[in-house]
Amino acid sequence: MTDADAVTRVLAGEVDVYAVLVERYRQRFGRYALHMLGNREDAEEALQDAFVRGFRALAQCRDRARFGSWLLAILANRCRTLARRRARSRHEELHPEDAVARGGDFGDGLAWREEIRHALGRLEPRQREAFLLHYVDDWSYEEMAQVTGASVSALKMRAKRACDRLRLLLEEAF
Amino acid sequence: MATDPDPMIRRVVGTLRDAPEVDPDLTGRVMTQIRTAPRSWWLAPRTLWLTPLHLLGVAVGVAVLVTAAWFAGARTGAGTDLPSDGARQVVQFHLVAPDANSVVLVGDFNDWELGATPLRRSGRPGVWTVDVSLAPGLVKYAFVIDGNRWVTDPYAAATISDEFGGSASYLRVGGPS
């Protein structure tokens, strides 16, 4: 069943078909939310909220074949909102002075993962978003422009700066 | 696949793609929430996080919206000079689309349903039109050409992006007597 078919059936009253779309995008979008927000609890909250909001607003999904892009725009908004809220209430999540276990060599998987998490948290949120969408989730800059509302050139710059900053942070750590 | 020539960045990407599995129960929680939440979910109590700067932004936004919508009634392709239907008002929408094979009107009033409000060709070349009975208040709407090309009303004074990646026009139906 294509996305367009599923959306059409849900809008026609087959609410249960929405589960097909949730299953289809749960893992991929969950990964994006996890890396944007830095912890699993917030990521799943943002993801669940985005899917529910998506259902409520499904009639406004103008290109039903591009449901995934449309839902990602909602999720990106939810992640930004939640990140701002968490930054106020739990400063340690994305704060540069976050105490993270340091050390380990380049091949130490656990330390490496922790350093990446730490480095991602130190990126400016728009840069982190551009990096994750383009490099990790393989979105084209044109698709990202539709989702984020930013220009292609701005997104390329954000992604490049994210790479430069990540490289610097990780070289410092190892 | 998007790649960066730097081996460290490639390794970062590889690690990030290998993310832990999202809780499989999430699908069930979403479906439960969908089935049990009230339809008017936006009216449910929620916590708002406002700073003085946010409040100033909201005030400016409301002022702009109300002003723009006020002018929209006079200048948009949607005219409100037709007979009213009780408290409702009949609004005539126009769109100039000479190359279109079909044009439909979607908005809050018809749940953005593509088949609900088709426009018909008017007597003027390339001009499509439809009359719609609308309740007083702000109306959000857009046109869809040939079933897949969404356009805002070029004559609407207010066109605002929504959080779903698109734009919509605003019209104010009714006004102070």
CSV table of C-alpha atoms in Angstrom, one decimal:
chain,number,residue,atom,x,y,z
A,1,MET,CA,0.0,0.0,0.0
A,2,THR,CA,1.5,3.3,-1.0
A,3,ASP,CA,1.5,6.4,1.3
A,4,ALA,CA,-1.1,8.0,-0.9
A,5,ASP,CA,-3.4,5.0,-0.7
A,6,ALA,CA,-3.1,4.8,3.0
A,7,VAL,CA,-3.8,8.5,3.5
A,8,THR,CA,-6.8,8.3,1.2
A,9,ARG,CA,-8.2,5.3,3.2
A,10,VAL,CA,-7.7,7.0,6.5
A,11,LEU,CA,-9.4,10.2,5.3
A,12,ALA,CA,-12.3,8.0,4.1
A,13,GLY,CA,-12.8,6.7,7.6
A,14,GLU,CA,-10.5,3.7,7.9
A,15,VAL,CA,-8.7,5.0,11.0
A,16,ASP,CA,-6.8,1.8,11.6
A,17,VAL,CA,-4.9,2.1,8.3
A,18,TYR,CA,-3.0,5.0,9.9
A,19,ALA,CA,-1.1,2.3,11.9
A,20,VAL,CA,0.5,1.3,8.6
A,21,LEU,CA,2.0,4.8,8.2
A,22,VAL,CA,3.1,4.9,11.8
A,23,GLU,CA,4.9,1.6,11.4
A,24,ARG,CA,6.5,2.7,8.1
A,25,TYR,CA,8.1,5.8,9.5
A,26,ARG,CA,8.5,5.0,13.2
A,27,GLN,CA,12.1,3.8,13.1
A,28,ARG,CA,13.4,6.3,10.6
A,29,PHE,CA,11.8,9.3,12.3
A,30,GLY,CA,12.5,8.0,15.7
A,31,ARG,CA,16.2,8.0,14.9
A,32,TYR,CA,16.0,11.6,13.7
A,33,ALA,CA,14.1,12.7,16.9
A,34,LEU,CA,16.6,10.8,19.1
A,35,HIS,CA,19.6,12.6,17.5
A,36,MET,CA,17.8,15.9,17.6
A,37,LEU,CA,16.8,15.7,21.2
A,38,GLY,CA,19.6,13.6,22.7
A,39,ASN,CA,17.5,11.2,24.7
A,40,ARG,CA,15.0,8.4,24.0
A,41,GLU,CA,12.2,9.6,26.3
A,42,ASP,CA,12.0,13.0,24.7
A,43,ALA,CA,12.4,11.5,21.2
A,44,GLU,CA,9.5,9.1,21.7
A,45,GLU,CA,7.3,11.9,23.1
A,46,ALA,CA,8.0,14.1,20.1
A,47,LEU,CA,7.4,11.3,17.7
A,48,GLN,CA,4.1,10.2,19.3
A,49,ASP,CA,2.9,13.8,19.4
A,50,ALA,CA,3.9,14.3,15.7
A,51,PHE,CA,2.0,11.2,14.6
A,52,VAL,CA,-1.1,12.2,16.5
A,53,ARG,CA,-0.9,15.8,15.2
A,54,GLY,CA,-0.4,14.4,11.7
A,55,PHE,CA,-3.6,12.3,12.0
A,56,ARG,CA,-5.6,15.3,13.2
A,57,ALA,CA,-4.4,17.5,10.3
A,58,LEU,CA,-4.3,14.7,7.7
A,59,ALA,CA,-6.8,16.5,5.5
A,60,GLN,CA,-4.2,19.2,5.0
A,61,CYS,CA,-1.6,16.8,3.6
A,62,ARG,CA,-1.8,18.2,0.1
A,63,ASP,CA,0.4,15.7,-1.7
A,64,ARG,CA,-0.6,12.4,-0.3
A,65,ALA,CA,2.3,10.6,-1.9
A,66,ARG,CA,4.7,12.7,0.1
A,67,PHE,CA,3.1,12.0,3.5
A,68,GLY,CA,6.6,11.3,4.9
A,69,SER,CA,8.0,14.7,4.1
A,70,TRP,CA,4.8,16.3,5.4
A,71,LEU,CA,5.0,14.4,8.7
A,72,LEU,CA,8.7,15.1,9.0
A,73,ALA,CA,7.9,18.9,8.9
A,74,ILE,CA,5.6,18.4,11.8
A,75,LEU,CA,8.1,16.3,13.7
A,76,ALA,CA,10.9,18.8,13.1
A,77,ASN,CA,8.6,21.5,14.6
A,78,ARG,CA,7.9,19.3,17.6
A,79,CYS,CA,11.6,18.6,18.1
A,80,ARG,CA,12.4,22.3,18.0
A,81,THR,CA,9.6,23.1,20.5
A,82,LEU,CA,10.6,20.3,22.9
A,83,ALA,CA,14.3,21.2,22.6
A,84,ARG,CA,13.6,24.8,23.6
A,85,ARG,CA,11.4,23.7,26.5
A,86,ARG,CA,14.0,21.2,27.7
A,87,ALA,CA,16.8,23.6,27.3
A,88,ARG,CA,15.0,25.9,29.8
A,89,SER,CA,14.0,23.2,32.3
A,90,ARG,CA,16.9,20.7,32.0
A,91,HIS,CA,19.8,22.7,30.9
A,92,GLU,CA,22.2,19.8,31.2
A,93,GLU,CA,20.8,18.0,28.2
A,94,LEU,CA,22.3,20.2,25.5
A,95,HIS,CA,24.7,22.4,27.6
A,96,PRO,CA,28.3,22.5,26.5
A,97,GLU,CA,29.5,21.7,30.1
A,98,ASP,CA,27.5,18.6,30.1
A,99,ALA,CA,29.4,16.0,32.1
A,100,VAL,CA,30.1,13.2,29.7
A,101,ALA,CA,32.4,10.3,30.2
A,102,ARG,CA,35.5,11.2,28.3
A,103,GLY,CA,38.4,9.1,27.1
A,104,GLY,CA,38.7,5.9,25.2
A,105,ASP,CA,40.4,5.5,21.9
A,106,PHE,CA,38.8,6.0,18.4
A,107,GLY,CA,37.8,2.3,18.4
A,108,ASP,CA,36.0,2.3,21.7
A,109,GLY,CA,32.4,2.0,20.6
A,110,LEU,CA,30.7,3.2,23.8
A,111,ALA,CA,33.0,6.2,24.3
A,112,TRP,CA,32.7,7.0,20.6
A,113,ARG,CA,28.9,7.0,20.7
A,114,GLU,CA,28.9,9.1,23.8
A,115,GLU,CA,31.3,11.6,22.3
A,116,ILE,CA,29.0,11.8,19.2
A,117,ARG,CA,26.0,12.4,21.3
A,118,HIS,CA,27.8,15.1,23.2
A,119,ALA,CA,29.1,16.7,20.1
A,120,LEU,CA,25.7,16.7,18.4
A,121,GLY,CA,24.3,18.4,21.5
A,122,ARG,CA,26.8,21.2,21.2
A,123,LEU,CA,25.8,22.0,17.6
A,124,GLU,CA,23.5,24.9,17.0
A,125,PRO,CA,20.0,23.2,16.5
A,126,ARG,CA,19.5,24.3,12.9
A,127,GLN,CA,23.0,22.9,12.0
A,128,ARG,CA,22.2,19.7,13.8
A,129,GLU,CA,18.9,19.4,11.9
A,130,ALA,CA,20.6,20.0,8.6
A,131,PHE,CA,23.3,17.5,9.3
A,132,LEU,CA,20.9,14.8,10.4
A,133,LEU,CA,18.5,15.3,7.5
A,134,HIS,CA,21.1,15.4,4.8
A,135,TYR,CA,23.8,13.0,5.9
A,136,VAL,CA,22.1,10.6,8.2
A,137,ASP,CA,18.6,10.4,6.6
A,138,ASP,CA,19.7,11.1,3.0
A,139,TRP,CA,17.4,13.9,2.2
A,140,SER,CA,18.2,16.1,-0.7
A,141,TYR,CA,18.7,19.8,0.0
A,142,GLU,CA,15.6,20.6,-2.1
A,143,GLU,CA,13.5,18.2,0.0
A,144,MET,CA,14.9,19.7,3.2
A,145,ALA,CA,14.0,23.2,1.9
A,146,GLN,CA,10.4,22.1,1.6
A,147,VAL,CA,10.4,20.6,5.1
A,148,THR,CA,12.2,23.4,6.9
A,149,GLY,CA,11.3,26.5,4.9
A,150,ALA,CA,15.0,27.5,4.7
A,151,SER,CA,16.7,28.1,1.4
A,152,VAL,CA,18.9,25.4,-0.2
A,153,SER,CA,22.0,27.6,0.1
A,154,ALA,CA,21.3,28.2,3.8
A,155,LEU,CA,20.9,24.5,4.4
A,156,LYS,CA,24.1,23.6,2.6
A,157,MET,CA,25.9,26.2,4.8
A,158,ARG,CA,24.3,24.8,8.0
A,159,ALA,CA,25.3,21.2,7.0
A,160,LYS,CA,28.9,22.2,6.2
A,161,ARG,CA,29.3,24.1,9.5
A,162,ALA,CA,27.9,21.2,11.3
A,163,CYS,CA,30.5,18.9,9.7
A,164,ASP,CA,33.3,21.4,10.5
A,165,ARG,CA,32.1,21.7,14.1
A,166,LEU,CA,31.7,18.0,14.6
A,167,ARG,CA,35.1,17.3,13.2
A,168,LEU,CA,36.7,19.8,15.6
A,169,LEU,CA,34.8,18.5,18.6
A,170,LEU,CA,35.6,14.9,17.9
A,171,GLU,CA,39.3,15.6,17.1
A,172,GLU,CA,39.5,17.3,20.5
A,173,ALA,CA,38.0,14.3,22.2
A,174,PHE,CA,40.2,11.6,20.7
B,1,MET,CA,23.6,8.7,-0.4
B,2,ALA,CA,24.9,12.0,0.9
B,3,THR,CA,28.6,11.6,1.7
B,4,ASP,CA,31.4,13.7,3.2
B,5,PRO,CA,34.9,13.0,2.1
B,6,ASP,CA,36.1,13.2,5.7
B,7,PRO,CA,36.5,9.6,7.1
B,8,MET,CA,35.6,10.9,10.6
B,9,ILE,CA,32.3,12.4,9.4
B,10,ARG,CA,31.5,9.2,7.5
B,11,ARG,CA,32.1,7.2,10.6
B,12,VAL,CA,29.9,9.6,12.6
B,13,VAL,CA,27.1,9.1,10.0
B,14,GLY,CA,27.5,5.3,10.2
B,15,THR,CA,27.2,5.4,14.0
B,16,LEU,CA,24.2,7.6,13.9
B,17,ARG,CA,22.4,5.4,11.4
B,18,ASP,CA,22.8,2.5,13.7
B,19,ALA,CA,20.3,3.9,16.2
B,20,PRO,CA,18.5,1.8,18.8
B,21,GLU,CA,15.1,0.4,17.9
B,22,VAL,CA,12.2,2.7,18.7
B,23,ASP,CA,9.8,1.2,21.2
B,24,PRO,CA,7.5,-1.1,19.1
B,25,ASP,CA,4.6,-0.1,21.4
B,26,LEU,CA,4.7,3.4,20.1
B,27,THR,CA,2.4,2.5,17.3
B,28,GLY,CA,-0.2,1.2,19.7
B,29,ARG,CA,0.1,4.3,21.9
B,30,VAL,CA,-0.4,6.5,18.9
B,31,MET,CA,-3.5,4.6,17.7
B,32,THR,CA,-4.9,4.5,21.2
B,33,GLN,CA,-4.5,8.3,21.5
B,34,ILE,CA,-6.1,8.8,18.1
B,35,ARG,CA,-9.1,6.7,19.0
B,36,THR,CA,-9.6,8.1,22.5
B,37,ALA,CA,-8.7,11.8,22.2
B,38,PRO,CA,-11.5,14.2,21.7
B,39,ARG,CA,-11.8,15.6,18.2
B,40,SER,CA,-11.4,19.1,19.4
B,41,TRP,CA,-8.0,18.2,20.8
B,42,TRP,CA,-6.8,21.8,20.4
B,43,LEU,CA,-9.2,22.8,23.1
B,44,ALA,CA,-7.7,20.4,25.6
B,45,PRO,CA,-5.8,22.0,28.5
B,46,ARG,CA,-2.1,22.4,27.9
B,47,THR,CA,0.9,24.1,29.3
B,48,LEU,CA,2.0,27.3,27.5
B,49,TRP,CA,5.5,28.6,27.8
B,50,LEU,CA,5.4,32.3,27.4
B,51,THR,CA,8.0,35.0,28.0
B,52,PRO,CA,7.3,38.7,27.7
B,53,LEU,CA,8.9,38.5,24.2
B,54,HIS,CA,6.5,35.8,23.2
B,55,LEU,CA,3.6,37.9,24.4
B,56,LEU,CA,4.8,40.8,22.3
B,57,GLY,CA,5.1,38.6,19.3
B,58,VAL,CA,1.6,37.2,19.8
B,59,ALA,CA,0.2,40.7,20.1
B,60,VAL,CA,1.9,41.9,16.9
B,61,GLY,CA,0.9,38.7,15.1
B,62,VAL,CA,-2.8,39.1,16.1
B,63,ALA,CA,-2.8,42.8,15.1
B,64,VAL,CA,-1.3,41.9,11.7
B,65,LEU,CA,-3.7,39.1,11.1
B,66,VAL,CA,-6.8,41.1,12.0
B,67,THR,CA,-5.7,44.1,9.9
B,68,ALA,CA,-4.8,41.9,6.9
B,69,ALA,CA,-8.0,39.9,7.2
B,70,TRP,CA,-10.0,43.2,7.5
B,71,PHE,CA,-8.6,44.3,4.1
B,72,ALA,CA,-9.0,40.9,2.6
B,73,GLY,CA,-12.7,41.2,2.6
B,74,ALA,CA,-12.4,44.1,0.2
B,75,ARG,CA,-9.5,43.1,-2.0
B,76,THR,CA,-9.4,39.3,-2.3
B,77,GLY,CA,-10.6,37.1,-5.1
B,78,ALA,CA,-13.3,36.2,-2.6
B,79,GLY,CA,-16.1,38.7,-2.7
B,80,THR,CA,-18.7,39.0,0.0
B,81,ASP,CA,-21.3,41.2,-1.7
B,82,LEU,CA,-23.7,38.4,-2.4
B,83,PRO,CA,-26.9,37.9,-0.5
B,84,SER,CA,-26.5,36.5,3.0
B,85,ASP,CA,-28.0,33.3,4.2
B,86,GLY,CA,-29.2,34.1,7.7
B,87,ALA,CA,-26.2,34.5,9.9
B,88,ARG,CA,-24.1,33.0,7.2
B,89,GLN,CA,-22.9,34.8,4.1
B,90,VAL,CA,-22.5,33.7,0.5
B,91,VAL,CA,-19.0,34.4,-0.7
B,92,GLN,CA,-18.0,34.2,-4.3
B,93,PHE,CA,-14.5,32.9,-4.9
B,94,HIS,CA,-12.6,33.6,-8.2
B,95,LEU,CA,-9.4,32.3,-9.6
B,96,VAL,CA,-7.8,33.2,-12.9
B,97,ALA,CA,-6.3,29.9,-14.2
B,98,PRO,CA,-6.6,29.8,-18.0
B,99,ASP,CA,-4.6,26.5,-18.4
B,100,ALA,CA,-6.4,24.6,-15.7
B,101,ASN,CA,-8.7,21.6,-16.4
B,102,SER,CA,-10.2,21.7,-12.9
B,103,VAL,CA,-10.1,24.0,-9.9
B,104,VAL,CA,-11.4,23.2,-6.4
B,105,LEU,CA,-11.6,25.2,-3.3
B,106,VAL,CA,-10.5,23.8,0.0
B,107,GLY,CA,-10.5,25.2,3.5
B,108,ASP,CA,-11.5,24.9,7.1
B,109,PHE,CA,-15.1,25.0,6.0
B,110,ASN,CA,-15.0,21.8,4.0
B,111,ASP,CA,-12.3,20.0,6.0
B,112,TRP,CA,-9.9,20.5,3.1
B,113,GLU,CA,-11.7,17.9,1.1
B,114,LEU,CA,-10.6,18.0,-2.5
B,115,GLY,CA,-13.9,17.0,-4.0
B,116,ALA,CA,-16.2,19.1,-1.9
B,117,THR,CA,-16.2,22.5,-3.6
B,118,PRO,CA,-15.3,22.5,-7.3
B,119,LEU,CA,-15.2,25.8,-9.1
B,120,ARG,CA,-16.9,26.2,-12.5
B,121,ARG,CA,-15.8,28.2,-15.5
B,122,SER,CA,-17.3,31.6,-15.5
B,123,GLY,CA,-18.3,33.6,-18.6
B,124,ARG,CA,-14.9,35.3,-18.7
B,125,PRO,CA,-12.0,33.4,-20.3
B,126,GLY,CA,-9.8,31.6,-17.8
B,127,VAL,CA,-11.8,32.7,-14.8
B,128,TRP,CA,-13.1,30.0,-12.4
B,129,THR,CA,-15.7,30.8,-9.8
B,130,VAL,CA,-17.8,29.2,-7.0
B,131,ASP,CA,-20.3,30.6,-4.4
B,132,VAL,CA,-20.0,29.2,-0.9
B,133,SER,CA,-22.1,29.9,2.2
B,134,LEU,CA,-19.8,30.6,5.1
B,135,ALA,CA,-20.2,31.4,8.7
B,136,PRO,CA,-18.9,34.7,10.0
B,137,GLY,CA,-15.3,34.7,11.1
B,138,LEU,CA,-11.8,34.1,9.7
B,139,VAL,CA,-11.7,31.5,6.9
B,140,LYS,CA,-8.5,29.7,5.9
B,141,TYR,CA,-8.6,28.5,2.3
B,142,ALA,CA,-6.6,27.6,-0.8
B,143,PHE,CA,-7.2,26.6,-4.4
B,144,VAL,CA,-6.2,23.3,-6.0
B,145,ILE,CA,-5.6,23.2,-9.7
B,146,ASP,CA,-5.9,19.9,-11.6
B,147,GLY,CA,-6.0,17.9,-8.4
B,148,ASN,CA,-2.4,18.4,-7.3
B,149,ARG,CA,-1.2,22.0,-7.6
B,150,TRP,CA,-2.1,24.0,-4.5
B,151,VAL,CA,-2.1,27.8,-4.8
B,152,THR,CA,-3.0,30.6,-2.5
B,153,ASP,CA,-5.4,33.4,-3.6
B,154,PRO,CA,-3.2,35.9,-5.4
B,155,TYR,CA,-5.6,38.7,-4.4
B,156,ALA,CA,-5.8,37.8,-0.7
B,157,ALA,CA,-4.2,40.4,1.6
B,158,ALA,CA,-3.3,37.7,4.1
B,159,THR,CA,-1.4,34.5,3.1
B,160,ILE,CA,0.3,32.7,5.9
B,161,SER,CA,2.5,29.6,6.1
B,162,ASP,CA,1.2,26.9,8.3
B,163,GLU,CA,3.1,24.3,10.3
B,164,PHE,CA,2.4,21.6,7.8
B,165,GLY,CA,4.7,23.0,5.1
B,166,GLY,CA,2.2,24.9,3.0
B,167,SER,CA,0.5,28.2,2.8
B,168,ALA,CA,-3.1,29.3,3.0
B,169,SER,CA,-5.0,32.5,2.4
B,170,TYR,CA,-7.2,34.2,4.9
B,171,LEU,CA,-10.6,35.8,4.4
B,172,ARG,CA,-12.7,37.6,7.0
B,173,VAL,CA,-16.4,36.9,6.5
B,174,GLY,CA,-18.7,39.5,8.0
B,175,GLY,CA,-17.6,42.5,9.8
B,176,PRO,CA,-18.7,45.3,12.1
B,177,SER,CA,-22.0,46.8,11.1
